[in-house]
Coordinates of N, CA and C in Angstrom, one line a residue:
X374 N -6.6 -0.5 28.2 CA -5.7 -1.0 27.2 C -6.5 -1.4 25.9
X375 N -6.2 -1.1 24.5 CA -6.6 -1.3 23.4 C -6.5 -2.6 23.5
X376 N -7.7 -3.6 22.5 CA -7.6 -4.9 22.1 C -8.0 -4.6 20.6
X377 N -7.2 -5.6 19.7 CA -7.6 -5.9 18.2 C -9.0 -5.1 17.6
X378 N -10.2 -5.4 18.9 CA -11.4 -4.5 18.3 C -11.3 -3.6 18.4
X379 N -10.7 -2.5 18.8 CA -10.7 -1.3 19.0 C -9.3 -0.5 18.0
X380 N -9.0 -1.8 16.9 CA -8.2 -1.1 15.9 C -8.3 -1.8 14.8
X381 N -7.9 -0.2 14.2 CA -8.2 0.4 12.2 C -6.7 -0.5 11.3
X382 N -7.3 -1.6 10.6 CA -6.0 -1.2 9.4 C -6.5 -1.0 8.5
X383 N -5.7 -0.6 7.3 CA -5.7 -0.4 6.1 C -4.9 -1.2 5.3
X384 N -5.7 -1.7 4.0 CA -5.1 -3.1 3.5 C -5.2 -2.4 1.8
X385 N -4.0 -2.3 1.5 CA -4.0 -1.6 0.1 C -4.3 -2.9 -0.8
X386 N -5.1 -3.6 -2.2 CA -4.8 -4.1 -3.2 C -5.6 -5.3 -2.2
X387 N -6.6 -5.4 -1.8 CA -7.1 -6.2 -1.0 C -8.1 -6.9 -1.6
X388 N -8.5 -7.2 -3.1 CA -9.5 -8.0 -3.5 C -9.3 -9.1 -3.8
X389 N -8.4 -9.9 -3.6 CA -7.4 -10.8 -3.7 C -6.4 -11.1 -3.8
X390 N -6.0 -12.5 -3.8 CA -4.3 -12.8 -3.5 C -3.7 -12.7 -1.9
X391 N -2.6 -12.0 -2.1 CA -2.1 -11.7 -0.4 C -3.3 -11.0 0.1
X392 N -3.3 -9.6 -0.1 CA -4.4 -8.8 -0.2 C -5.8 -9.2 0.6
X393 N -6.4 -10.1 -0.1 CA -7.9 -10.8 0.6 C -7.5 -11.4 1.7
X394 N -6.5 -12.6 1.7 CA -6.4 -13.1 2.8 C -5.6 -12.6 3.4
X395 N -4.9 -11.1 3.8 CA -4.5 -10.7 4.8 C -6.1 -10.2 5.7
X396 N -7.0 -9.4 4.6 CA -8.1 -8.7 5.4 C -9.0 -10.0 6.3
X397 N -8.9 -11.4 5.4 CA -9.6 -11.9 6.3 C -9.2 -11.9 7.5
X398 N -7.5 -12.2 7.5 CA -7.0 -12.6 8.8 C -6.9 -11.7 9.7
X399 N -7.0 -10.2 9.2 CA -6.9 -9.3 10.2 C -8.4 -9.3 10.9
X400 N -9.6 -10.0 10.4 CA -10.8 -9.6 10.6 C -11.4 -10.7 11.5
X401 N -10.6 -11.8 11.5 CA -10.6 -12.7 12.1 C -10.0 -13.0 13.9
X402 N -9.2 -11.2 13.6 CA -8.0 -11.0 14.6 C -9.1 -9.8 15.6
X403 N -10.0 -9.2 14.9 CA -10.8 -8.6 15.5 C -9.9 -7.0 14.7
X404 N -9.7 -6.7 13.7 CA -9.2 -5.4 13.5 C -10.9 -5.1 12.3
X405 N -11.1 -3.6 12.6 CA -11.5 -3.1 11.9 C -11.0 -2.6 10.9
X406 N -11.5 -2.7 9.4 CA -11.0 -2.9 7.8 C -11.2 -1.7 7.1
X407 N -10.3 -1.0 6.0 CA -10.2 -0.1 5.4 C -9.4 -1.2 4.2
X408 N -10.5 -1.1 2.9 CA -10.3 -2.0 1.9 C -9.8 -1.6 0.6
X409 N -8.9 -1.3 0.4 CA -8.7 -0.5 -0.9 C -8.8 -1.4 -2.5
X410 N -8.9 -1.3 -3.7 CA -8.5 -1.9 -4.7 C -8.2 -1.1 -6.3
X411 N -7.9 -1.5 -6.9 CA -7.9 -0.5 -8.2 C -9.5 -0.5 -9.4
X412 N -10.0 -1.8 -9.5 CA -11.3 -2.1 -10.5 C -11.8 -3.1 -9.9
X413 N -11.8 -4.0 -8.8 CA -12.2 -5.4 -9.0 C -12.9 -5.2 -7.7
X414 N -14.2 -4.1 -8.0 CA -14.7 -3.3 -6.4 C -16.3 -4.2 -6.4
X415 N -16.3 -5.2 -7.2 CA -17.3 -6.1 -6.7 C -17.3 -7.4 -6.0
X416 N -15.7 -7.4 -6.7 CA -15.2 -9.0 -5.3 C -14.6 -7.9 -4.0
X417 N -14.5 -6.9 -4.2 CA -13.8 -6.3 -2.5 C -15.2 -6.3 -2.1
X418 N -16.5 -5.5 -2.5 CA -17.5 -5.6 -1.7 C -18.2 -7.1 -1.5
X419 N -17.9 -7.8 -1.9 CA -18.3 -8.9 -1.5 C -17.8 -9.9 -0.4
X420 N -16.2 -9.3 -0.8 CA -15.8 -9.6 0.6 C -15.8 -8.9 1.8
X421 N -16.2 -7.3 2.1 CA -16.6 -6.9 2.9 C -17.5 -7.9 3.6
X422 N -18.5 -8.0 2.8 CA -19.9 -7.9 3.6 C -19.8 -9.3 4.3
X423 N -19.0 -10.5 4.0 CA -18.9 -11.6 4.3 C -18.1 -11.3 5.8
X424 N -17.1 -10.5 5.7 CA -15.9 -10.0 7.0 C -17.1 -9.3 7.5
X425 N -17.7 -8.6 7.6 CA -18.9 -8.1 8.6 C -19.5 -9.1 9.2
X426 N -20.5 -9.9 8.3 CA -21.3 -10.7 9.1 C -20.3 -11.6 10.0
X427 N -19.2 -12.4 9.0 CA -18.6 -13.3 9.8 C -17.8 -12.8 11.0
X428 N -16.9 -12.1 11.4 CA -16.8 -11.2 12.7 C -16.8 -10.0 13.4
X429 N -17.8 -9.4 12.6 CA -18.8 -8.3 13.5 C -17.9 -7.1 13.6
X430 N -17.0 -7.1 12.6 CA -16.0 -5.8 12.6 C -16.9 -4.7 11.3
X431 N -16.3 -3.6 11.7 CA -16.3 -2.8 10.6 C -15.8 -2.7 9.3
X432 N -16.4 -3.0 7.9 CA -15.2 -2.8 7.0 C -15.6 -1.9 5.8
X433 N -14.7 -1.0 5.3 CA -15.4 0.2 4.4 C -14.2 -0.5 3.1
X434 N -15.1 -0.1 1.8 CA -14.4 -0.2 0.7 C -13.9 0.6 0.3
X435 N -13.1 1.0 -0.5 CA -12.5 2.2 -1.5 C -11.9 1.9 -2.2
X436 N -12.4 2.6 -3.7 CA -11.4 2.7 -4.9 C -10.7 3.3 -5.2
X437 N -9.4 2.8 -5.0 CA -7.9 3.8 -5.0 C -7.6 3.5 -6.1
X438 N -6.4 4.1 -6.9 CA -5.2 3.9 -7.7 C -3.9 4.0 -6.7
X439 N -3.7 3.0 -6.4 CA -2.6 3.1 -5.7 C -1.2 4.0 -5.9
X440 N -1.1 3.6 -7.2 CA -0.3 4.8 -8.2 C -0.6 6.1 -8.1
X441 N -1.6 6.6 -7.6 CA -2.1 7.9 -8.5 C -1.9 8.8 -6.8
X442 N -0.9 9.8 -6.5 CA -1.4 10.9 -5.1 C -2.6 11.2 -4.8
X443 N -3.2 11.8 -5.8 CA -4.4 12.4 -5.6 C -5.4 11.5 -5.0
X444 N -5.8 9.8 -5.7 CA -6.1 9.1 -4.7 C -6.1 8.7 -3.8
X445 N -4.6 9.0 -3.0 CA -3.9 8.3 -1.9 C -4.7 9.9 -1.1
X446 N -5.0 10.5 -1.3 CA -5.5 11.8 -0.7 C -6.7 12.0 -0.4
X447 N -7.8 11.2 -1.4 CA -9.2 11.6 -1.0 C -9.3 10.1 -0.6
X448 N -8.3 9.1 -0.4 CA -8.6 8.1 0.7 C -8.6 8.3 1.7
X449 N -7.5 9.2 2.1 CA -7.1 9.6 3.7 C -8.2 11.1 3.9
X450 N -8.8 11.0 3.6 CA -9.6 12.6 4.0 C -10.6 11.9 5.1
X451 N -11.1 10.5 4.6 CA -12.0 10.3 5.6 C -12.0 9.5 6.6
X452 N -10.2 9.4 7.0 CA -9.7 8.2 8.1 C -8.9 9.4 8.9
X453 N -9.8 9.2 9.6 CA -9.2 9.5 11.3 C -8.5 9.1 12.2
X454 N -8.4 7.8 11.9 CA -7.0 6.5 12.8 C -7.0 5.9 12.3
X455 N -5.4 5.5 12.5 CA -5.3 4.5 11.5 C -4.1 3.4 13.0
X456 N -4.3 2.1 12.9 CA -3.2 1.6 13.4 C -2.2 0.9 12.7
X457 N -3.0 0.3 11.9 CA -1.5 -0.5 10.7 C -2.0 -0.5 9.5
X458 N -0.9 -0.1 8.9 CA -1.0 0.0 7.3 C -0.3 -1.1 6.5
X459 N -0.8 -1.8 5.7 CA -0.2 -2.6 4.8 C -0.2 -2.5 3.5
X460 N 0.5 -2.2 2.9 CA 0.9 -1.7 1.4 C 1.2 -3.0 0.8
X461 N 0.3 -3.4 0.0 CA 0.0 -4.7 -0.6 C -0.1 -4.4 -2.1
X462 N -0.9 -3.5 -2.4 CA -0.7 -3.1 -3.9 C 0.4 -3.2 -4.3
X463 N 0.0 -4.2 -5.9 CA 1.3 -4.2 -6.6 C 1.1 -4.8 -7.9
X464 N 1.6 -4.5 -9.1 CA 1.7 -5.4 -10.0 C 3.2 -5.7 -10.6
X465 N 3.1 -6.7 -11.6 CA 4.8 -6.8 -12.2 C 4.4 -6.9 -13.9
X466 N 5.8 -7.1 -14.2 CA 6.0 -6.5 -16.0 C 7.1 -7.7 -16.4
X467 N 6.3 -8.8 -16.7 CA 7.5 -9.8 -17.6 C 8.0 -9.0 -18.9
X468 N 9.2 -8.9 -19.4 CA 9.5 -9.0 -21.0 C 11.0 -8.5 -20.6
X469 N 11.8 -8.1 -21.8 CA 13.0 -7.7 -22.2 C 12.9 -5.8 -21.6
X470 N 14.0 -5.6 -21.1 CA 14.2 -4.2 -20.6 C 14.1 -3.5 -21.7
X471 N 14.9 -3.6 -23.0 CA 15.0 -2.9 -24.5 C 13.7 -2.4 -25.1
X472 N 12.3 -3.5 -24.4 CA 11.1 -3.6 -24.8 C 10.5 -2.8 -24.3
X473 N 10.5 -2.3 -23.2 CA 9.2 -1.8 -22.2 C 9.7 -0.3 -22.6
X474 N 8.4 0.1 -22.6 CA 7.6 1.0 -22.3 C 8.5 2.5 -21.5
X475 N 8.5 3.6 -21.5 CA 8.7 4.2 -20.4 C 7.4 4.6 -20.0
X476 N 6.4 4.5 -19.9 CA 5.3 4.6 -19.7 C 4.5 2.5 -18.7
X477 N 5.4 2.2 -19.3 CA 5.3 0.6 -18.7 C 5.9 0.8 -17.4
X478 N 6.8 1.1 -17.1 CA 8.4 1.0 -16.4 C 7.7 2.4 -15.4
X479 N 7.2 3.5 -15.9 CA 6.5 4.7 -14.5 C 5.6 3.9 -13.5
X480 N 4.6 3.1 -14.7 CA 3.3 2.5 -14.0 C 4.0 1.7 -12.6
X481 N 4.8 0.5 -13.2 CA 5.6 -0.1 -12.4 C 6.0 0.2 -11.1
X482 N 7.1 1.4 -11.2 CA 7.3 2.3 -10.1 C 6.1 3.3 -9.3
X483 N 5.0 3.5 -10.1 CA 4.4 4.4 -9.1 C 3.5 3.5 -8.4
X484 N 2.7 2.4 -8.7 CA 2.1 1.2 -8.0 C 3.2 0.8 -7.2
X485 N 3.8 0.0 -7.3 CA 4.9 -0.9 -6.7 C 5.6 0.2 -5.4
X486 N 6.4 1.1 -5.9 CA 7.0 2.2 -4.4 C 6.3 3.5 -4.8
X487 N 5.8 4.5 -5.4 CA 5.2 5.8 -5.3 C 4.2 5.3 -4.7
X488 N 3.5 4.3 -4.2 CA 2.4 4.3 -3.3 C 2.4 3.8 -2.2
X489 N 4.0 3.6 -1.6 CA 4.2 3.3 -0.3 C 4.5 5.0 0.0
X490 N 5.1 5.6 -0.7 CA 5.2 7.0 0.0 C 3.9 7.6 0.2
X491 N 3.1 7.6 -0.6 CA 1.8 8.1 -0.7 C 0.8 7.7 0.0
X492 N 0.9 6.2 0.8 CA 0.0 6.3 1.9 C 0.8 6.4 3.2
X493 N 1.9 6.2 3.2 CA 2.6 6.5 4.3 C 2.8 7.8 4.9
X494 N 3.0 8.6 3.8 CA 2.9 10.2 4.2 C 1.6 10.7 4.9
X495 N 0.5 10.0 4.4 CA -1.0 10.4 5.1 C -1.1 10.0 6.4
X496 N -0.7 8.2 6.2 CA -0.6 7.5 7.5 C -0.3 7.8 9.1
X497 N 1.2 8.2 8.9 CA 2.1 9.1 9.8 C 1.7 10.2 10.7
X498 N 1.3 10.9 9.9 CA 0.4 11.9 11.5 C -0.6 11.0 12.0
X499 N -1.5 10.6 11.5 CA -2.2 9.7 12.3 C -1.6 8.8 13.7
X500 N -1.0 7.9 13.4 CA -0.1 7.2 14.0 C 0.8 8.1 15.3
X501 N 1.3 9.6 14.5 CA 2.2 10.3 15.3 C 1.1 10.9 16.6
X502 N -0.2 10.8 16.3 CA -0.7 11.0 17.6 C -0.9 10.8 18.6
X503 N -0.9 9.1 18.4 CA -1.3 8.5 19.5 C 0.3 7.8 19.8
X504 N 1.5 8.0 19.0 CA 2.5 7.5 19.3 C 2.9 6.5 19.1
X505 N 2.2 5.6 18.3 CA 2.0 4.1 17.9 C 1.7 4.1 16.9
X506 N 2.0 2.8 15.5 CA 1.4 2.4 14.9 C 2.6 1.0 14.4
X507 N 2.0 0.5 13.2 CA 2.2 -0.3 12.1 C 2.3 -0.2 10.9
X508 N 3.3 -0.2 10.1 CA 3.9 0.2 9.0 C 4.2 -1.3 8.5
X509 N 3.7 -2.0 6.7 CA 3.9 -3.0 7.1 C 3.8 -3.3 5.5
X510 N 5.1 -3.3 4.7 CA 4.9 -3.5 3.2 C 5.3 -4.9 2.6
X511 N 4.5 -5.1 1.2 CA 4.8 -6.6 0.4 C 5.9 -6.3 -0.3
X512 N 7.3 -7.1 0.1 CA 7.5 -7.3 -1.2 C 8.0 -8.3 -1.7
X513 N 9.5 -8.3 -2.2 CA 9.8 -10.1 -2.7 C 11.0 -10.2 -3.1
X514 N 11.1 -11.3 -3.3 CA 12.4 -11.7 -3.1 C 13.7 -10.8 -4.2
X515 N 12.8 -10.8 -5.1 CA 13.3 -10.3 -6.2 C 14.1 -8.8 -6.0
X516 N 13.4 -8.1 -4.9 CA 14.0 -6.8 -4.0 C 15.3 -6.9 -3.6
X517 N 15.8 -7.6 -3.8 CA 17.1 -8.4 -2.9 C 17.9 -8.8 -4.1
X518 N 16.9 -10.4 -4.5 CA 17.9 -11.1 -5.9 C 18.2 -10.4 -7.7
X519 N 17.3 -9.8 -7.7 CA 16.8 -9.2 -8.9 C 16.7 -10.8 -9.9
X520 N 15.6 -10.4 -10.7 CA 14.7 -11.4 -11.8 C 15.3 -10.9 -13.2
X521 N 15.8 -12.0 -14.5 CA 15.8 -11.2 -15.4 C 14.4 -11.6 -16.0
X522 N 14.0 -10.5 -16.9 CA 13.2 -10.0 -17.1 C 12.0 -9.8 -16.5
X523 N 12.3 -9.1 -15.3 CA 11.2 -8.4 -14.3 C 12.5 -7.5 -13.7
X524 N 13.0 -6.6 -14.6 CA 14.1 -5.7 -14.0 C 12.8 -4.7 -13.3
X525 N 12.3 -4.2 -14.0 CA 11.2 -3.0 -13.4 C 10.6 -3.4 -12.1
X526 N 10.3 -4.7 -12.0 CA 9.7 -5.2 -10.7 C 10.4 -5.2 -9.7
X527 N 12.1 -5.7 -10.1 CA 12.8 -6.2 -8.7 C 13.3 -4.8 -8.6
X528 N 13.4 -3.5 -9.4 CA 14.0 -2.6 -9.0 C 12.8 -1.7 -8.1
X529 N 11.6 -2.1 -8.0 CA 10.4 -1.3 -7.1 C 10.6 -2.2 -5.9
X530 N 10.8 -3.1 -6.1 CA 10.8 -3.6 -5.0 C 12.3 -4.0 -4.0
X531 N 13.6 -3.8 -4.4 CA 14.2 -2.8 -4.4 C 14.3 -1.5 -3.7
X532 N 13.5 -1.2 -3.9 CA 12.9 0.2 -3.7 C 12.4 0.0 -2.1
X533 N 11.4 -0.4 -2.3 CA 10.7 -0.7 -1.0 C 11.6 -1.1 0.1
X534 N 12.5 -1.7 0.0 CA 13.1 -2.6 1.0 C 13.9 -1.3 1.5
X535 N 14.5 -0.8 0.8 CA 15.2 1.2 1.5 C 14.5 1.7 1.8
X536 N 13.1 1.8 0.9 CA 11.9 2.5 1.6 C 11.7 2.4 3.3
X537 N 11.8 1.0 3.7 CA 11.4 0.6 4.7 C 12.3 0.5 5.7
X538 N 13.9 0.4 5.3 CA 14.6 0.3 6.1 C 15.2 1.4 6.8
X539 N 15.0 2.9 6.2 CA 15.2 3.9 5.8 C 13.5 4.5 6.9
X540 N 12.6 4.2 6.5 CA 11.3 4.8 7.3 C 11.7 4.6 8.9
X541 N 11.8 3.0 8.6 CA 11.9 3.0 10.4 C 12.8 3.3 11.0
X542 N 14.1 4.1 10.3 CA 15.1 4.8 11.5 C 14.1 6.4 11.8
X543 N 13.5 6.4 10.7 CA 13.1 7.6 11.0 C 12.2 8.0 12.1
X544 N 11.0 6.5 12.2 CA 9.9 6.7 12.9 C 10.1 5.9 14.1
X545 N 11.4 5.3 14.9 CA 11.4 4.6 15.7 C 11.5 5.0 16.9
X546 N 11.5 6.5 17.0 CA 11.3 7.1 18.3 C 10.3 7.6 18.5
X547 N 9.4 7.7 17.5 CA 8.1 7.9 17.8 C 6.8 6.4 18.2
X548 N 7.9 5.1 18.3 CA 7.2 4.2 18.2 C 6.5 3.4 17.2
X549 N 6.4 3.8 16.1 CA 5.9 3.4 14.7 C 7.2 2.4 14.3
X550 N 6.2 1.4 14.0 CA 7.0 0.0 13.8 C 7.6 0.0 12.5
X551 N 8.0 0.0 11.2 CA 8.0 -0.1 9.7 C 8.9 -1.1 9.6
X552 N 8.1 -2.3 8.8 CA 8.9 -3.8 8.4 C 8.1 -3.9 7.0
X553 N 9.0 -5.3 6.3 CA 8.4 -5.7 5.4 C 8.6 -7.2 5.1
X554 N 7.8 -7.8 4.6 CA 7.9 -9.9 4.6 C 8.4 -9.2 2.4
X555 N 9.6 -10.3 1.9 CA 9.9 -10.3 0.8 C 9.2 -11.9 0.9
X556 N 8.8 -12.1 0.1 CA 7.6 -13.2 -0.6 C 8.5 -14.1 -1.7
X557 N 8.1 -15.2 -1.6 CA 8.9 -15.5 -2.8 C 7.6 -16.2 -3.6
X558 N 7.8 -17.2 -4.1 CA 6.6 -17.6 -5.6 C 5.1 -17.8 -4.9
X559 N 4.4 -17.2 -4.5 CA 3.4 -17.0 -4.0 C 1.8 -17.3 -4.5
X560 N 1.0 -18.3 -4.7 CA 0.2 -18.9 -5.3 C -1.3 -17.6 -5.4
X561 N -0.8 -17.0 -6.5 CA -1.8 -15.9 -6.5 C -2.0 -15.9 -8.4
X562 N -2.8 -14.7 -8.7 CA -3.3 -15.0 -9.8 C -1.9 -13.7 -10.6
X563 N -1.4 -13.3 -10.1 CA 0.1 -12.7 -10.2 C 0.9 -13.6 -11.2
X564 N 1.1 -15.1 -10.7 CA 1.8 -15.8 -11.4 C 1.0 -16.9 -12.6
X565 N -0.5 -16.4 -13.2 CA -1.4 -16.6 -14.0 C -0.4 -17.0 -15.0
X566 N 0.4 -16.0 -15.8 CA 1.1 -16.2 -16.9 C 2.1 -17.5 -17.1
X567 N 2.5 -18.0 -15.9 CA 3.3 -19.3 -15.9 C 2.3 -20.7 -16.4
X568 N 3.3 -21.3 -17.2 CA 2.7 -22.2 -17.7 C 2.7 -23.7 -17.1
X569 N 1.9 -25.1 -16.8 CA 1.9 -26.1 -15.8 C 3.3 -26.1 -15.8
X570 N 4.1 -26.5 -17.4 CA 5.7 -27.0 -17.3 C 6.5 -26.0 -16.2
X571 N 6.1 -24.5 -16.3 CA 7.1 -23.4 -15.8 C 6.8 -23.6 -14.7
X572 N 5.4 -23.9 -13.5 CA 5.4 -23.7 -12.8 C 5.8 -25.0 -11.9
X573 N 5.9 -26.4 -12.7 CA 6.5 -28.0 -12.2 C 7.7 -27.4 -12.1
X574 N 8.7 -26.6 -13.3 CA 10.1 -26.3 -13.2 C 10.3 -25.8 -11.6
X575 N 9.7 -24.5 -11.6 CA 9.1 -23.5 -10.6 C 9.5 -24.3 -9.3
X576 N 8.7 -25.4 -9.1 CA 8.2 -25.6 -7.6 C 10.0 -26.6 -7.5
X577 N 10.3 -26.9 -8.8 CA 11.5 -27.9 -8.2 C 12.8 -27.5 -7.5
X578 N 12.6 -25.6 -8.2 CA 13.9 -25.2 -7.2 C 13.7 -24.8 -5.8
X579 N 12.8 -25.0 -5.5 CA 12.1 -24.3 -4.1 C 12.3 -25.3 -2.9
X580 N 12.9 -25.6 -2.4 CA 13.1 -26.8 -1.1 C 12.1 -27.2 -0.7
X581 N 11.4 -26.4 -0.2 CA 9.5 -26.7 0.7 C 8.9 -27.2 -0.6
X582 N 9.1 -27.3 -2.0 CA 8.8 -28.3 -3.5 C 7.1 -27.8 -3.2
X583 N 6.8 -26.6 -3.2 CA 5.6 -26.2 -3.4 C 5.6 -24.1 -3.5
X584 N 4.4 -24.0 -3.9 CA 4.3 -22.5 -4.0 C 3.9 -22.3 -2.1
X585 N 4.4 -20.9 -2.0 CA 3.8 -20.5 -1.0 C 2.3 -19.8 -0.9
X586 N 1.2 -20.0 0.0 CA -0.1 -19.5 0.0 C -0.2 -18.3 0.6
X587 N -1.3 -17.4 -0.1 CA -1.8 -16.2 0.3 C -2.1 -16.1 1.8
X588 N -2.9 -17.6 2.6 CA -2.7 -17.3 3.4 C -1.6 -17.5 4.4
X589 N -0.6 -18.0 3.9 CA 0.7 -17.7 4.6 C 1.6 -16.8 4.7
X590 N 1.3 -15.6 4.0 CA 1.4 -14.4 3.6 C 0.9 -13.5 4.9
X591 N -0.7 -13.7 4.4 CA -1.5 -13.0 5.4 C -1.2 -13.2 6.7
X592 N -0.8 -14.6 7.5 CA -0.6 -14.7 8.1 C 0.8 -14.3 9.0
X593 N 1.6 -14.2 8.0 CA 2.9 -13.5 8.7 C 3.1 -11.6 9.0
X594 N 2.2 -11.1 8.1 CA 1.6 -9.6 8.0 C 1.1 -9.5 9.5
X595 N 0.1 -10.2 9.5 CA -0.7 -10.2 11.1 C 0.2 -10.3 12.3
X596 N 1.5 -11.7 12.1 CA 2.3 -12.3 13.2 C 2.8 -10.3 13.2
X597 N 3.7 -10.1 12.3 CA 4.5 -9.0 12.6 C 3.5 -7.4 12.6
X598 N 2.3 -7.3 12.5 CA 1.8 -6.1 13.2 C 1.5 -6.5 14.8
X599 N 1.8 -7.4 14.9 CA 1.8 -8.1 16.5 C 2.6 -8.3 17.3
X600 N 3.8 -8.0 16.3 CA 5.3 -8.6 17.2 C 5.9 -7.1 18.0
X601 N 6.6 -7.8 18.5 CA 7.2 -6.6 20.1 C 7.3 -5.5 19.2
X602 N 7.3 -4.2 19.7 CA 8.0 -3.0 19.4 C 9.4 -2.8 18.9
X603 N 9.9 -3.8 19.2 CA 11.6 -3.8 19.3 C 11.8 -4.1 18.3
X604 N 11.0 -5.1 17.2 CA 11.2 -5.8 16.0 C 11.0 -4.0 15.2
X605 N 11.7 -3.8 14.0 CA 11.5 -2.8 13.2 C 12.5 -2.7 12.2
X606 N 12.6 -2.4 11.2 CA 13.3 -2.1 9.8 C 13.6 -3.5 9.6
X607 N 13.1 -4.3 9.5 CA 13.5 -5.6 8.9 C 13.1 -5.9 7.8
X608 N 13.2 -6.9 6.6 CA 12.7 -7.4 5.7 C 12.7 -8.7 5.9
X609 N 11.6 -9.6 6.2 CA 11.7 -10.7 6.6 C 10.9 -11.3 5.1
X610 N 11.8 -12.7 5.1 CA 11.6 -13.8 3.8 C 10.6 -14.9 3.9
X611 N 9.7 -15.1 3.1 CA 9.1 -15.7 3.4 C 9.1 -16.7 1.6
X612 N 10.3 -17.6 1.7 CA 10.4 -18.4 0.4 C 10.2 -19.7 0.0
X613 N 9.9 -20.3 1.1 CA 10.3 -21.7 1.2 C 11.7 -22.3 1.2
X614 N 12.8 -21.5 1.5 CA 14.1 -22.0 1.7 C 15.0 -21.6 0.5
X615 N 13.9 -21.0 -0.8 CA 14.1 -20.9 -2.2 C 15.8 -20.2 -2.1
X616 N 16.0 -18.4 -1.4 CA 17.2 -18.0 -1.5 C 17.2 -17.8 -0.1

């Protein structure tokens, strides 16, 4: 019977934020690490080497574009198993819809959902071999409530939530789990742009009267690549009571 050390995840956007502290927690769970990020490949390697020494797991870095196929391709050329994938990459786009970009608004969509198809499509035979795996994506609340002015964000993420609910009818007879936690205001450097007043405003609508932490994030990612088989296509909230 497999135990935690004798399995591979893959942690897309992992140099911080959710991202870092999910790898810790998976590394702490005894899983071997596949680290992805977009530029910031000197805090992912740094956090490797710390997840090495501190529990004796395996962890390889890589610089993806999560957005881009081609990189979602020469990531997977050199993984040969995989057991859970977590699609954590992501960024967002404050302003007015009239304002952005179509070029803003692609980026958006190909980070945010073109790169849950794109590692999931690699993922899946892997997984379909051994008849098992973990399918396991970020997204937020906003997928559900929609934000104004983060239309481009709540609409990827949005996205994701069909993405996911939609994967796991497909992959549930092959045993492949596919869930996703929707996040609500989450203390990452994501929410940098909020100012002390926005973020006092911020915490007052929130019941729990605080941001939620990366590693409470990380930690619910780990609970559900661990939960029964039976759990699958769900979108579970993680808001503080917020909606």
């Amino acid at each position: 019977m497999n135990t935690s050390r004798d399995r591979t995840a893959l942690i897309t956007g992992a140099s911080r934020g959710i991202g870092r502290a999910t790898a810790e927690a998976f590394a702490a769970a005894g899983y071997n690490l596949i680290l992805t990020c977009y530029s910031s490949m000197a805090e992912l390697e740094t956090l490797a080497d710390k997840l090495i020494s501190q529990y004796k797991i395996t962890c390889r870095t890589v610089q993806a574009d999560a957005g881009d196929p081609e990189s979602a391709v020469r990531l997977f050329e050199e993984i040969d198993h995989l057991d859970v994938l977590v699609n954590n990459a992501g960024i967002s786009h404050i302003g007015l819809l009239t304002d952005m970009t179509a070029k803003q608004w692609r980026r958006v969509m190909a980070v945010n959902l073109d790169a849950c198809f794109y590692t999931c499509r690699a993922a899946i035979p892997l997984m379909l071999k051994k008849q098992s795996g973990r399918i396991i994506n970020v997204s937020s609340v906003w997928g559900a409530q929609g934000a104004s002015m983060e239309v481009a964000y709540s609409a990827s993420k949005g996205g994701v939530n069909a993405f996911t609910k939609a994967l796991a009818k497909e992959l549930a007879p092959s045993n492949i789990q596919v869930n996703a936690i929707a996040c609500g205001v989450i203390d990452t450097s994501m929410n940098g742009c909020l100012s002390a007043s926005e973020l006092s405003d911020l915490k007052a609508e929130i019941p729990a009267d605080r941001l939620g932490s990366p590693e409470e994030a990380a930690q619910l990612i780990l609970q559900i690549a661990q939960a029964p088989g039976y759990m699958t296509g769900q979108i579970i909230t993680m808001d503080g009571g917020w909606y």
